[in-house]
Short mmCIF file of N, CA and C in Angstrom, two decimals:
data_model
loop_
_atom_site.label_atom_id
_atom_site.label_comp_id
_atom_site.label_asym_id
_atom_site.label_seq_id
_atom_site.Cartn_x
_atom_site.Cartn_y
_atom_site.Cartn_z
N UNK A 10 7.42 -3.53 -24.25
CA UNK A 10 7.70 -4.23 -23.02
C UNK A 10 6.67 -5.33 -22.77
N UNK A 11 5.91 -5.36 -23.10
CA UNK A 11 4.72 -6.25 -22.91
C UNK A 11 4.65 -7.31 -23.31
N UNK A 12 4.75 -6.69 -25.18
CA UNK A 12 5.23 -8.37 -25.91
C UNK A 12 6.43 -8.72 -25.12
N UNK A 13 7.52 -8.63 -24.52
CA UNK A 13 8.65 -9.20 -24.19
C UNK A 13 7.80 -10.09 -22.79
N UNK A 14 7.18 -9.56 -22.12
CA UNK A 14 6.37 -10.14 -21.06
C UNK A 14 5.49 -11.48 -21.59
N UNK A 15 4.71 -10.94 -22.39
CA UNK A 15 3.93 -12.19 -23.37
C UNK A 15 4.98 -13.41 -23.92
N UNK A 16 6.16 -12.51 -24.39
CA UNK A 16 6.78 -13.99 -24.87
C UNK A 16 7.08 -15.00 -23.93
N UNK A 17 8.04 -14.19 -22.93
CA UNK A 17 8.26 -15.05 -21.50
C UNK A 17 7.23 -16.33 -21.17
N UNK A 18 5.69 -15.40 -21.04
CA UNK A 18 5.08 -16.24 -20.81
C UNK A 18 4.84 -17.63 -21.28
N UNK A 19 4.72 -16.90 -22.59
CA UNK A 19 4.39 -18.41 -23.61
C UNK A 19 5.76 -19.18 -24.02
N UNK A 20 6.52 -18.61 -23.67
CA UNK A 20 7.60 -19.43 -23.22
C UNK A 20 7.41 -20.95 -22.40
N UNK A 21 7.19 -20.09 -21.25
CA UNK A 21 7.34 -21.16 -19.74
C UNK A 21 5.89 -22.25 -20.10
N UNK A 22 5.01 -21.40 -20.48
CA UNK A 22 3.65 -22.33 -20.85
C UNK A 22 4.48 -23.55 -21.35
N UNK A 23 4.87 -23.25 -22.77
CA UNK A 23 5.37 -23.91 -23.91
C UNK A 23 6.02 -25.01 -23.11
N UNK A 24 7.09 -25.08 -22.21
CA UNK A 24 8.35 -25.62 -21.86
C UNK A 24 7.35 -26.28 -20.87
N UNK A 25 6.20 -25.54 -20.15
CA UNK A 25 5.65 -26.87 -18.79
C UNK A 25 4.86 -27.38 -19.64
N UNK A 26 4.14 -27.43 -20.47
CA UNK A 26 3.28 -28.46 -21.02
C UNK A 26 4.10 -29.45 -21.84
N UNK A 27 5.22 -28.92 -22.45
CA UNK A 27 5.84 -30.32 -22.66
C UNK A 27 6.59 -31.15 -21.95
N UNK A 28 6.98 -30.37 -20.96
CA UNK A 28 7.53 -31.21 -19.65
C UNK A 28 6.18 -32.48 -18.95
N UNK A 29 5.01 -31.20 -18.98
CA UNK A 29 3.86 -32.81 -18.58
C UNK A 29 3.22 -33.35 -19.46
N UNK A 30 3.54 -33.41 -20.47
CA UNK A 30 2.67 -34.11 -21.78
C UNK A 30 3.71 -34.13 -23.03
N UNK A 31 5.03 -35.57 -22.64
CA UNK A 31 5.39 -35.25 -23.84
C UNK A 31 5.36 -35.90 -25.04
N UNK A 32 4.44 -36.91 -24.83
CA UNK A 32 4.25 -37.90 -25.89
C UNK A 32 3.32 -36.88 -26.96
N UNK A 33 2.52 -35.66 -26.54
CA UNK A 33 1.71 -34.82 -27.48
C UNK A 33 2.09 -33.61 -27.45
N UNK A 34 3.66 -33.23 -26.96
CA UNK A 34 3.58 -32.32 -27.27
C UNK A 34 5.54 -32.15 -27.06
N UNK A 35 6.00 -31.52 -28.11
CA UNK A 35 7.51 -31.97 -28.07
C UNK A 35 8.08 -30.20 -27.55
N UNK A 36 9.04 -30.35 -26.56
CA UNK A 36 9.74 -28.91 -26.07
C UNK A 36 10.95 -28.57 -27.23
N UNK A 37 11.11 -27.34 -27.21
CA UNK A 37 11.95 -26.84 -27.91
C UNK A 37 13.28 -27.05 -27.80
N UNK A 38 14.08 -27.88 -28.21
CA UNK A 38 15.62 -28.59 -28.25
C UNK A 38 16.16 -27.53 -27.34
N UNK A 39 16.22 -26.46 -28.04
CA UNK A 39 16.88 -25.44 -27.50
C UNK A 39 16.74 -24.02 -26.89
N UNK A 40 16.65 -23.76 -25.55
CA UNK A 40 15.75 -22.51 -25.23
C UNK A 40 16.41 -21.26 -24.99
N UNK A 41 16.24 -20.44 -25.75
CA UNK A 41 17.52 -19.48 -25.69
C UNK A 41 16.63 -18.09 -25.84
N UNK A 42 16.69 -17.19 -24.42
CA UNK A 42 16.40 -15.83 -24.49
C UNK A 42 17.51 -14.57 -25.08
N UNK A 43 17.85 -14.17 -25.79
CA UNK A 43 19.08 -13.32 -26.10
C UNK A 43 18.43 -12.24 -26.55
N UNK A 44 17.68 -11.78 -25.32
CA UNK A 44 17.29 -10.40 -25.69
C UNK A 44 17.92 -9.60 -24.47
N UNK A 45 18.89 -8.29 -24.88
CA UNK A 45 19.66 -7.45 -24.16
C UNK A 45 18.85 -6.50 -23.61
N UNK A 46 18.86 -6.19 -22.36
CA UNK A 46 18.03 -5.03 -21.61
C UNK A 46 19.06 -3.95 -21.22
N UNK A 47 18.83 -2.70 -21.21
CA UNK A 47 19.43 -1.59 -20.61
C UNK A 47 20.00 -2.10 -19.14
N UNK A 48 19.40 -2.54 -18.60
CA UNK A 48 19.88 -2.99 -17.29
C UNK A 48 20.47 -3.91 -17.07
N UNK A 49 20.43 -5.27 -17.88
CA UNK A 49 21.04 -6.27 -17.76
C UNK A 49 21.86 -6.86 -19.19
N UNK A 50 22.74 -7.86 -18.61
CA UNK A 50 23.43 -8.38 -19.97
C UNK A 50 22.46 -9.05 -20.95
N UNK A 51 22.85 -10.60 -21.90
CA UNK A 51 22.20 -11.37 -22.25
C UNK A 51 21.73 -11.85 -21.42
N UNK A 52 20.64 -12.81 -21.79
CA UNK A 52 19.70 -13.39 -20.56
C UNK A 52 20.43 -14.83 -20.97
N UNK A 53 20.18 -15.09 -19.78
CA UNK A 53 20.84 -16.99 -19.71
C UNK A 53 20.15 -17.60 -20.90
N UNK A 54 21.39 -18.92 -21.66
CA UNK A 54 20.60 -20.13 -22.17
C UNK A 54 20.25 -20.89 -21.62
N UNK A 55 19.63 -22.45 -22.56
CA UNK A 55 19.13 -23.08 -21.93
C UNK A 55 20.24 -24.41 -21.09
N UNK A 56 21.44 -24.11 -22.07
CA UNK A 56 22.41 -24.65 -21.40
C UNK A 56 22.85 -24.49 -19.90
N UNK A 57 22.57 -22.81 -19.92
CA UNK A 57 22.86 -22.15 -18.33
C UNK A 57 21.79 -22.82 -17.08
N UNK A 58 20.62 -23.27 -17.80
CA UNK A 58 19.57 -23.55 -16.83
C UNK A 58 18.99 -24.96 -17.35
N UNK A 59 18.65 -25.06 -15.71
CA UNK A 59 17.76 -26.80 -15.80
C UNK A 59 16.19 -26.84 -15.47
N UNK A 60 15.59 -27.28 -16.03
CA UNK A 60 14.10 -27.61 -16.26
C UNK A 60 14.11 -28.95 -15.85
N UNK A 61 12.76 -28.75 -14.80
CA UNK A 61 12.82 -30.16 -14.42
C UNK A 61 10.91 -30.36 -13.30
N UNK A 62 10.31 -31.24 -13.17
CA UNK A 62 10.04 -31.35 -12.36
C UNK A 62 10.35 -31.08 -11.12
N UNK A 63 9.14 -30.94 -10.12
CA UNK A 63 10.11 -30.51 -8.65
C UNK A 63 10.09 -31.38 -7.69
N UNK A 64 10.51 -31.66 -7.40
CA UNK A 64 10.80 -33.01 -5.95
C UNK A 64 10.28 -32.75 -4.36
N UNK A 65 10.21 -33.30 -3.32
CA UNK A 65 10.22 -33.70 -2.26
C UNK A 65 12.09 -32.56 -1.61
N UNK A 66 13.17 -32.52 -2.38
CA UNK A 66 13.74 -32.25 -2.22
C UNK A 66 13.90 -30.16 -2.32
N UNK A 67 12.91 -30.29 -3.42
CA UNK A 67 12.43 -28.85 -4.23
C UNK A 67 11.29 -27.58 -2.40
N UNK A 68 11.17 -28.59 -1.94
CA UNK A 68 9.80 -28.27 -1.53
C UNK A 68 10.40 -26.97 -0.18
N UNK A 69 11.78 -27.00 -0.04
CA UNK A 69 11.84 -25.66 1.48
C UNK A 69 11.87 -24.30 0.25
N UNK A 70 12.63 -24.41 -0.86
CA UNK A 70 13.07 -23.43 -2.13
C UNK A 70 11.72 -23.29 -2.27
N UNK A 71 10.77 -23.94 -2.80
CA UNK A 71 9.79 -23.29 -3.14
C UNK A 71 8.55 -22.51 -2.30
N UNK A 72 8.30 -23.28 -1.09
CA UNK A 72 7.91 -22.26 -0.16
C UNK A 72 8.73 -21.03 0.36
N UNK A 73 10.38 -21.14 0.12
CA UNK A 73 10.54 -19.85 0.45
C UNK A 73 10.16 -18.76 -0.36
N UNK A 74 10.77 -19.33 -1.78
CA UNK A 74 10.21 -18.20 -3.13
C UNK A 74 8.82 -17.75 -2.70
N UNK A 75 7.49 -18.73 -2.55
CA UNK A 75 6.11 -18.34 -2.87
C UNK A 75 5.93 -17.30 -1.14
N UNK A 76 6.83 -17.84 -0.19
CA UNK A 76 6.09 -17.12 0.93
C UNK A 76 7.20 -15.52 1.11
N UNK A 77 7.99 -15.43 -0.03
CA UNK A 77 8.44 -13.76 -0.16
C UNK A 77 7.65 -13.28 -1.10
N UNK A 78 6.91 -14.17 -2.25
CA UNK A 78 6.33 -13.11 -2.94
C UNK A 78 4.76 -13.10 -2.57
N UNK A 79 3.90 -13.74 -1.67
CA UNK A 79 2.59 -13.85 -1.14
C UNK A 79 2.70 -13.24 0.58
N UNK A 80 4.02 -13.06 0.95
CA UNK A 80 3.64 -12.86 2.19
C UNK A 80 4.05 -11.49 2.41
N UNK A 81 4.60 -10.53 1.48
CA UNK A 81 4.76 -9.11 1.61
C UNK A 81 3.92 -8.41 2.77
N UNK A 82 2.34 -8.49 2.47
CA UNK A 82 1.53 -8.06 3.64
C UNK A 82 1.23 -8.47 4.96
N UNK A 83 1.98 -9.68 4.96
CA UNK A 83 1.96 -10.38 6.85
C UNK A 83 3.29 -9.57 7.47
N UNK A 84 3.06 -9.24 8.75
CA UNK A 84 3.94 -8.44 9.48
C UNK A 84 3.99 -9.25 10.60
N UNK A 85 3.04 -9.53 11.26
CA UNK A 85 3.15 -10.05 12.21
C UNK A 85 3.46 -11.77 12.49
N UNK A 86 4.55 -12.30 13.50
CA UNK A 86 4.73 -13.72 13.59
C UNK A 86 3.93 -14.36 13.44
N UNK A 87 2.34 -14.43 14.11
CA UNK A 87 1.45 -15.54 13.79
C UNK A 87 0.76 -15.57 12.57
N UNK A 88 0.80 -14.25 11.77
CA UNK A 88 0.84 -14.70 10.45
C UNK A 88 1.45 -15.31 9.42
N UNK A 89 2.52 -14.69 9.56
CA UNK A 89 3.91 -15.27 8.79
C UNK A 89 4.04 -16.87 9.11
N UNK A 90 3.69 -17.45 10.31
CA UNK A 90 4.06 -18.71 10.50
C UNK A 90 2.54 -19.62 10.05
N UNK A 91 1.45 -18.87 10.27
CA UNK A 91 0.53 -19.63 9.13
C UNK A 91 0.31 -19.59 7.86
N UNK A 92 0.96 -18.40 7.01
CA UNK A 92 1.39 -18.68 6.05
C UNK A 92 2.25 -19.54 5.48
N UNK A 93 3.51 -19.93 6.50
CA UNK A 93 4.37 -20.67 6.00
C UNK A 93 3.61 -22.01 6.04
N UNK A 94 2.73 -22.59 6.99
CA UNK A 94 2.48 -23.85 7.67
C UNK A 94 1.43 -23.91 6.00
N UNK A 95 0.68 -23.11 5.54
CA UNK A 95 -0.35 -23.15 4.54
C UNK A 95 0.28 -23.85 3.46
N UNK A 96 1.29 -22.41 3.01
CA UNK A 96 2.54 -23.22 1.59
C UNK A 96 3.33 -24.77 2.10
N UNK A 97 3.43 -24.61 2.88
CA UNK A 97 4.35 -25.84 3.11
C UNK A 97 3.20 -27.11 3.14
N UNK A 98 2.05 -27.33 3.52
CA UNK A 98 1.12 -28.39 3.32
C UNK A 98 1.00 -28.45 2.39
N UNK A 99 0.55 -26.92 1.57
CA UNK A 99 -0.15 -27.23 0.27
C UNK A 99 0.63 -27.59 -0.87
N UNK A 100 1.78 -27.11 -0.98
CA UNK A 100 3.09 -28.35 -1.88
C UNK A 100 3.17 -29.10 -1.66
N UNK A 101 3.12 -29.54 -0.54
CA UNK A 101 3.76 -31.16 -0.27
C UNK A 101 2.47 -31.55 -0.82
N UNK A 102 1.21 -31.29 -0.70
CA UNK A 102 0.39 -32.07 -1.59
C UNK A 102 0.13 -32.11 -2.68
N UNK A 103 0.72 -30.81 -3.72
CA UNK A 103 0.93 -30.97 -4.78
C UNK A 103 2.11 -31.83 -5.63
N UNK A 104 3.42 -31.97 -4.53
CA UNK A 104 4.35 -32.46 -4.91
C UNK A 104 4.44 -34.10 -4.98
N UNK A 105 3.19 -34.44 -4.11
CA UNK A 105 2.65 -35.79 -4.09
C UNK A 105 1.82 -36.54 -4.92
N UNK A 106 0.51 -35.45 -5.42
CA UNK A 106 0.15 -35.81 -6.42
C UNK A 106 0.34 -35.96 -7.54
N UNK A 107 -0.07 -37.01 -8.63
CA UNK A 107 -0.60 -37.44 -9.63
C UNK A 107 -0.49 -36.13 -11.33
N UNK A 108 -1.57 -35.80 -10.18
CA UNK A 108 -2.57 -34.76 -11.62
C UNK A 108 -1.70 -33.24 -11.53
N UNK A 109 -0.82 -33.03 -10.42
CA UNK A 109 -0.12 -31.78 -10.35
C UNK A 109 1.07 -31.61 -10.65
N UNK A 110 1.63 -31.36 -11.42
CA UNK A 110 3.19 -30.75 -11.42
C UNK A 110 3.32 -29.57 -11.00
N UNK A 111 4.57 -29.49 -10.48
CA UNK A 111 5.64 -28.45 -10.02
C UNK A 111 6.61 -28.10 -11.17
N UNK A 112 6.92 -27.29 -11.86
CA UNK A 112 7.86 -27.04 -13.00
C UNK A 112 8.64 -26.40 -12.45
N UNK A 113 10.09 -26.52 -12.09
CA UNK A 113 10.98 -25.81 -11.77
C UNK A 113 12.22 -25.58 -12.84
N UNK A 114 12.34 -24.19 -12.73
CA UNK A 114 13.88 -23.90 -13.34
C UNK A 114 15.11 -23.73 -12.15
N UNK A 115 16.10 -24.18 -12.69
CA UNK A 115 17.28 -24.16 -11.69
C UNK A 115 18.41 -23.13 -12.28
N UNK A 116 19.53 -22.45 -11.73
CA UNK A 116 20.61 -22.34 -12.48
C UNK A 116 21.96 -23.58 -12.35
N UNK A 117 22.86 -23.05 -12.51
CA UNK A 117 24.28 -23.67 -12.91
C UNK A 117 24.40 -24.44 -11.13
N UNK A 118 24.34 -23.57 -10.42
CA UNK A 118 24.79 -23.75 -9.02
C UNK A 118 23.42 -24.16 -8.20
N UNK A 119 22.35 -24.68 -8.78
CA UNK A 119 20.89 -26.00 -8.81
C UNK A 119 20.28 -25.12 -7.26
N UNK A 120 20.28 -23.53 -7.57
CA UNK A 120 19.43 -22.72 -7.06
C UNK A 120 18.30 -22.48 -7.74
N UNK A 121 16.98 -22.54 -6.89
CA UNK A 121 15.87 -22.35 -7.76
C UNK A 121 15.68 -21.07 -7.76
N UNK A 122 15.24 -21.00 -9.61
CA UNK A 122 15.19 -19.31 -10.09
C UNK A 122 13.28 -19.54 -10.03
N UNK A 123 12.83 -20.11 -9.84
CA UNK A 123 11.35 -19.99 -10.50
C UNK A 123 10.56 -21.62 -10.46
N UNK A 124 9.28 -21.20 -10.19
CA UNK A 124 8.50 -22.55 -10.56
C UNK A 124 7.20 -22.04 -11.65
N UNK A 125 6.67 -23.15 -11.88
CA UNK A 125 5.18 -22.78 -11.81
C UNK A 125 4.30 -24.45 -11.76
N UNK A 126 2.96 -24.02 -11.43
CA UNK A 126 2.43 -25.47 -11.17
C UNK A 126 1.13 -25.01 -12.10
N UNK A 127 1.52 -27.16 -12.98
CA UNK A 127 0.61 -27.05 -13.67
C UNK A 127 -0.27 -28.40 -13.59
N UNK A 128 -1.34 -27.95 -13.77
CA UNK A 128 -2.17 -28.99 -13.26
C UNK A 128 -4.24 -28.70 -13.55
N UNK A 129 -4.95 -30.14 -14.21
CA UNK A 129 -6.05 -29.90 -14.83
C UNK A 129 -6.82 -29.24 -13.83
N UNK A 130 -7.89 -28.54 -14.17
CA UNK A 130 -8.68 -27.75 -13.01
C UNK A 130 -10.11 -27.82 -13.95
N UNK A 131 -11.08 -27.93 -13.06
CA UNK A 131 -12.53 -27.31 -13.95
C UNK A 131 -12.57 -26.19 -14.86
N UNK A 132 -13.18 -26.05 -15.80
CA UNK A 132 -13.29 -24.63 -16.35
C UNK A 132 -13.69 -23.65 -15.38
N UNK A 133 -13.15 -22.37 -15.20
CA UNK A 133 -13.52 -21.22 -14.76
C UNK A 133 -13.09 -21.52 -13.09
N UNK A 134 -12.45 -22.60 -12.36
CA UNK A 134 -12.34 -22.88 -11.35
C UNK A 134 -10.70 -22.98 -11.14
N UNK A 135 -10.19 -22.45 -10.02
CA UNK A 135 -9.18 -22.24 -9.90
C UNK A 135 -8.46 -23.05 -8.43
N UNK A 136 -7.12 -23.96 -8.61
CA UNK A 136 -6.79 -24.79 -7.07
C UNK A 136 -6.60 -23.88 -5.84
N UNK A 137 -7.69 -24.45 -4.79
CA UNK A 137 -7.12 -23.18 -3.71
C UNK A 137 -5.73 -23.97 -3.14
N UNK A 138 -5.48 -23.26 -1.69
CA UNK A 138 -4.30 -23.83 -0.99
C UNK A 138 -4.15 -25.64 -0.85
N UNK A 139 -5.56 -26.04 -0.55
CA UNK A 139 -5.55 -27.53 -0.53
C UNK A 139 -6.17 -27.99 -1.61
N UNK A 140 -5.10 -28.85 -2.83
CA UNK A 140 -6.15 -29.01 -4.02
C UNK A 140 -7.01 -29.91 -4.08
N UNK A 141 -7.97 -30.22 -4.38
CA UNK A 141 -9.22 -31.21 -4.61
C UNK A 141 -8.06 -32.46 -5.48
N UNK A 142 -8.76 -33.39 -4.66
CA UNK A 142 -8.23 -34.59 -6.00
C UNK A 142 -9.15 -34.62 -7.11
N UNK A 143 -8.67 -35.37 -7.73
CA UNK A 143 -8.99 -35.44 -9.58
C UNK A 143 -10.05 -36.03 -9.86
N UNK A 144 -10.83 -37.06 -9.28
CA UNK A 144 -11.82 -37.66 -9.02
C UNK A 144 -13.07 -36.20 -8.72
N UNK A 145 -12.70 -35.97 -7.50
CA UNK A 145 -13.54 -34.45 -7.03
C UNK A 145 -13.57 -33.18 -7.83
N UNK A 146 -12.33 -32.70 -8.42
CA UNK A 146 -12.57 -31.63 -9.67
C UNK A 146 -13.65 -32.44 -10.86
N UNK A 147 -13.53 -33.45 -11.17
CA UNK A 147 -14.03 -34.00 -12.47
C UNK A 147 -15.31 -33.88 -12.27
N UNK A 148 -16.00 -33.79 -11.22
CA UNK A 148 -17.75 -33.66 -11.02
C UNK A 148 -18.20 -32.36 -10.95
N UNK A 149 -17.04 -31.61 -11.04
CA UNK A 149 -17.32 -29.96 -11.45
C UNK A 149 -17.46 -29.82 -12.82
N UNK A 150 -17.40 -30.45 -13.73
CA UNK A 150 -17.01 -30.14 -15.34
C UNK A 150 -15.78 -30.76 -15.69
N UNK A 151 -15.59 -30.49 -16.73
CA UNK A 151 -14.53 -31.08 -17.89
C UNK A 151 -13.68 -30.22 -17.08
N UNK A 152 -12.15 -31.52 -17.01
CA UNK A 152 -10.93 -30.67 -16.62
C UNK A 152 -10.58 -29.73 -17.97
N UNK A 153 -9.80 -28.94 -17.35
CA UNK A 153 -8.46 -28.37 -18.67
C UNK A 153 -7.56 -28.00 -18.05
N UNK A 154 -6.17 -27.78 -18.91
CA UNK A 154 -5.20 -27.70 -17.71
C UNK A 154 -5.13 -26.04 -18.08
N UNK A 155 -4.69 -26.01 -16.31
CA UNK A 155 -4.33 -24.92 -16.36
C UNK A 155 -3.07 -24.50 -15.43
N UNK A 156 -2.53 -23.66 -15.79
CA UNK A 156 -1.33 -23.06 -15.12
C UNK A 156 -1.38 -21.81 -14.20
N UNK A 157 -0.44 -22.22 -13.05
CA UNK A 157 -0.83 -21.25 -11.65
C UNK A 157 0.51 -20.63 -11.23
N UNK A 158 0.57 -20.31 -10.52
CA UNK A 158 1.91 -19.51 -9.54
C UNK A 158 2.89 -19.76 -10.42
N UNK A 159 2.69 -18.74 -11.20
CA UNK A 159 4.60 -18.70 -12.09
C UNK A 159 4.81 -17.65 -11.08
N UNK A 160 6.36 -18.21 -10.71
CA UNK A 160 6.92 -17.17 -9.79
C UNK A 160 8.07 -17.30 -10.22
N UNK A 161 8.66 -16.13 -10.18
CA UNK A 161 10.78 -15.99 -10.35
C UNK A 161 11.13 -15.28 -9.32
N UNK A 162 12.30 -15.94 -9.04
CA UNK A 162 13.37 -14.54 -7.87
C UNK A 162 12.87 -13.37 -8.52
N UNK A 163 12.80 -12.55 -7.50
CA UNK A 163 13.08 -11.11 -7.94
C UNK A 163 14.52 -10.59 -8.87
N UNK A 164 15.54 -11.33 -8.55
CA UNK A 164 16.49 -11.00 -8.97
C UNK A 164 16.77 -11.42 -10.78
N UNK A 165 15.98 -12.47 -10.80
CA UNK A 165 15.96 -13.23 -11.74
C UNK A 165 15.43 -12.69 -13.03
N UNK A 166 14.62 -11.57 -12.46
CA UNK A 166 13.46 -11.35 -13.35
C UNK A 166 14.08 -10.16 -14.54
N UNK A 167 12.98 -9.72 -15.36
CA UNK A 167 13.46 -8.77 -16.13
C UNK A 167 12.94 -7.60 -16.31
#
Protein backbone atom coordinates (compact mmCIF):
# COMPACT_ATOMS: atom_id res chain seq x y z
CA UNK A 1 0.00 0.00 0.00
CA UNK A 2 2.63 2.41 0.46
CA UNK A 3 4.53 1.96 -2.70
CA UNK A 4 1.04 2.64 -4.36
CA UNK A 5 1.07 5.92 -2.10
CA UNK A 6 4.77 6.70 -3.16
CA UNK A 7 3.89 6.27 -6.72
CA UNK A 8 0.93 8.69 -6.59
CA UNK A 9 3.19 10.91 -5.18
CA UNK A 10 5.88 10.97 -7.58
CA UNK A 11 3.41 11.03 -9.90
CA UNK A 12 1.85 14.51 -9.13
CA UNK A 13 5.59 15.76 -8.32
CA UNK A 14 6.48 14.53 -11.87
CA UNK A 15 3.31 16.18 -13.67
CA UNK A 16 3.76 19.77 -11.39
CA UNK A 17 7.26 20.25 -12.17
CA UNK A 18 6.71 19.85 -15.67
CA UNK A 19 3.77 21.86 -15.72
CA UNK A 20 6.26 24.76 -14.11
CA UNK A 21 9.39 24.09 -15.86
CA UNK A 22 8.81 22.85 -19.19
CA UNK A 23 11.49 23.86 -21.27
CA UNK A 24 13.75 21.37 -18.60
CA UNK A 25 11.67 19.13 -17.95
CA UNK A 26 9.08 17.23 -20.39
CA UNK A 27 5.51 15.58 -18.69
CA UNK A 28 4.51 12.29 -19.55
CA UNK A 29 2.28 12.30 -22.96
CA UNK A 30 0.20 10.09 -21.27
CA UNK A 31 -0.94 9.67 -17.60
CA UNK A 32 -2.66 6.65 -16.88
CA UNK A 33 -3.30 5.05 -13.28
CA UNK A 34 -4.89 1.44 -13.99
CA UNK A 35 -4.39 0.08 -10.86
CA UNK A 36 -7.76 -1.82 -9.55
CA UNK A 37 -8.58 -1.54 -5.77
CA UNK A 38 -10.99 -3.85 -3.85
CA UNK A 39 -13.06 -0.91 -3.37
CA UNK A 40 -12.96 0.86 -6.40
CA UNK A 41 -12.99 0.35 -10.24
CA UNK A 42 -10.03 1.49 -12.61
CA UNK A 43 -8.73 4.74 -11.63
CA UNK A 44 -9.36 7.56 -14.21
CA UNK A 45 -7.01 8.40 -17.32
CA UNK A 46 -5.41 11.14 -18.27
CA UNK A 47 -7.91 11.66 -20.92
CA UNK A 48 -10.66 11.60 -18.02
CA UNK A 49 -8.76 14.50 -16.29
CA UNK A 50 -7.33 18.04 -16.84
CA UNK A 51 -4.07 19.41 -15.48
CA UNK A 52 -3.68 22.79 -15.49
CA UNK A 53 -2.57 25.73 -13.63
CA UNK A 54 -5.06 27.39 -11.28
CA UNK A 55 -6.71 30.68 -11.96
CA UNK A 56 -8.37 33.63 -10.23
CA UNK A 57 -11.39 31.57 -11.30
CA UNK A 58 -9.87 28.23 -9.34
CA UNK A 59 -9.63 30.23 -6.11
CA UNK A 60 -13.58 29.59 -4.09
CA UNK A 61 -12.79 25.37 -5.15
CA UNK A 62 -9.70 25.59 -3.68
CA UNK A 63 -10.30 27.23 -0.44
CA UNK A 64 -13.19 25.07 -0.09
CA UNK A 65 -11.10 21.76 -0.61
CA UNK A 66 -8.09 23.21 1.79
CA UNK A 67 -10.66 24.67 4.49
CA UNK A 68 -12.49 20.86 4.77
CA UNK A 69 -9.33 19.28 5.02
CA UNK A 70 -7.41 22.01 7.58
CA UNK A 71 -10.45 23.04 9.28
CA UNK A 72 -11.75 19.61 10.78
CA UNK A 73 -10.74 21.04 14.33
CA UNK A 74 -12.53 24.59 14.18
CA UNK A 75 -16.06 24.21 15.60
CA UNK A 76 -16.79 27.30 16.37
CA UNK A 77 -18.06 30.38 13.77
CA UNK A 78 -15.29 32.80 14.58
CA UNK A 79 -12.96 30.29 13.81
CA UNK A 80 -14.18 28.80 10.85
CA UNK A 81 -14.61 32.33 9.38
CA UNK A 82 -10.89 33.18 10.15
CA UNK A 83 -9.86 30.33 8.73
CA UNK A 84 -11.69 30.90 5.69
CA UNK A 85 -10.59 34.80 5.55
CA UNK A 86 -6.67 33.18 6.09
CA UNK A 87 -7.06 30.57 2.91
CA UNK A 88 -8.82 32.90 0.92
CA UNK A 89 -5.94 35.83 1.23
CA UNK A 90 -3.36 33.47 1.20
CA UNK A 91 -4.29 32.02 -2.47
CA UNK A 92 -5.18 34.87 -3.87
CA UNK A 93 -1.61 35.71 -3.18
CA UNK A 94 -0.31 32.78 -4.36
CA UNK A 95 -2.53 32.80 -7.36
CA UNK A 96 -1.03 36.23 -8.13
CA UNK A 97 2.31 35.53 -7.87
CA UNK A 98 5.18 34.97 -10.09
CA UNK A 99 7.34 32.35 -8.20
CA UNK A 100 4.06 30.24 -7.05
CA UNK A 101 1.96 27.87 -8.83
CA UNK A 102 -1.25 26.34 -8.05
CA UNK A 103 -1.41 22.82 -9.90
CA UNK A 104 -4.81 21.77 -10.28
CA UNK A 105 -6.48 18.56 -11.50
CA UNK A 106 -10.02 18.79 -12.81
CA UNK A 107 -12.47 16.00 -13.94
CA UNK A 108 -14.73 15.64 -17.13
CA UNK A 109 -17.47 17.95 -15.54
CA UNK A 110 -14.15 20.86 -14.65
CA UNK A 111 -14.79 19.96 -10.81
CA UNK A 112 -11.72 20.30 -8.87
CA UNK A 113 -10.42 16.83 -7.66
CA UNK A 114 -7.10 18.19 -6.09
CA UNK A 115 -4.34 20.86 -6.14
CA UNK A 116 -0.99 21.22 -5.00
CA UNK A 117 1.29 24.38 -4.84
CA UNK A 118 4.52 24.52 -6.06
CA UNK A 119 6.81 27.00 -5.51
CA UNK A 120 10.92 27.83 -4.64
CA UNK A 121 11.38 28.14 -0.83
CA UNK A 122 14.79 28.36 1.20
CA UNK A 123 16.27 25.13 2.19
CA UNK A 124 14.76 23.69 5.32
CA UNK A 125 12.13 26.66 5.27
CA UNK A 126 8.69 26.17 4.57
CA UNK A 127 5.68 29.09 2.95
CA UNK A 128 3.54 30.08 5.86
CA UNK A 129 -0.14 31.41 5.17
CA UNK A 130 1.32 34.76 3.72
CA UNK A 131 4.22 33.87 1.37
CA UNK A 132 7.39 36.01 1.41
CA UNK A 133 8.20 37.34 -2.03
CA UNK A 134 11.14 35.97 -3.94
CA UNK A 135 13.43 38.76 -3.47
CA UNK A 136 12.84 38.14 0.60
CA UNK A 137 13.13 34.17 0.56
CA UNK A 138 16.45 34.60 -1.53
CA UNK A 139 18.33 36.33 1.55
CA UNK A 140 17.48 33.23 3.49
CA UNK A 141 19.66 30.87 1.26
CA UNK A 142 19.52 29.27 -2.05
CA UNK A 143 15.91 28.70 -3.22
CA UNK A 144 14.79 25.04 -4.17
CA UNK A 145 11.57 24.19 -5.14
CA UNK A 146 9.50 22.74 -3.17
CA UNK A 147 6.06 21.27 -3.08
CA UNK A 148 3.18 21.94 -0.46
CA UNK A 149 -0.58 21.17 0.14
CA UNK A 150 -1.24 18.22 -2.16
CA UNK A 151 -4.74 17.85 -1.36
CA UNK A 152 -7.59 15.52 -3.10
CA UNK A 153 -11.39 15.24 -2.42
CA UNK A 154 -11.85 12.77 -0.07
CA UNK A 155 -13.85 11.06 -2.47
CA UNK A 156 -11.28 11.14 -4.99
CA UNK A 157 -8.79 9.50 -3.13
CA UNK A 158 -7.64 5.90 -2.83
Amino acid sequence: MRRRRVAYVCLAAQTALALVAPPLLTAPRSVSCNIVTPLRGPAATADELEYGRGTMADLSSIVTLAQAEFGKDYTDPVSKFGLLTLLTVGFWIRLCRDDHSILTCKDASNDLIGYVEVSPQPAGEVSGPFPLPKWAKGLMGPLTPYLANLLVRPDARR
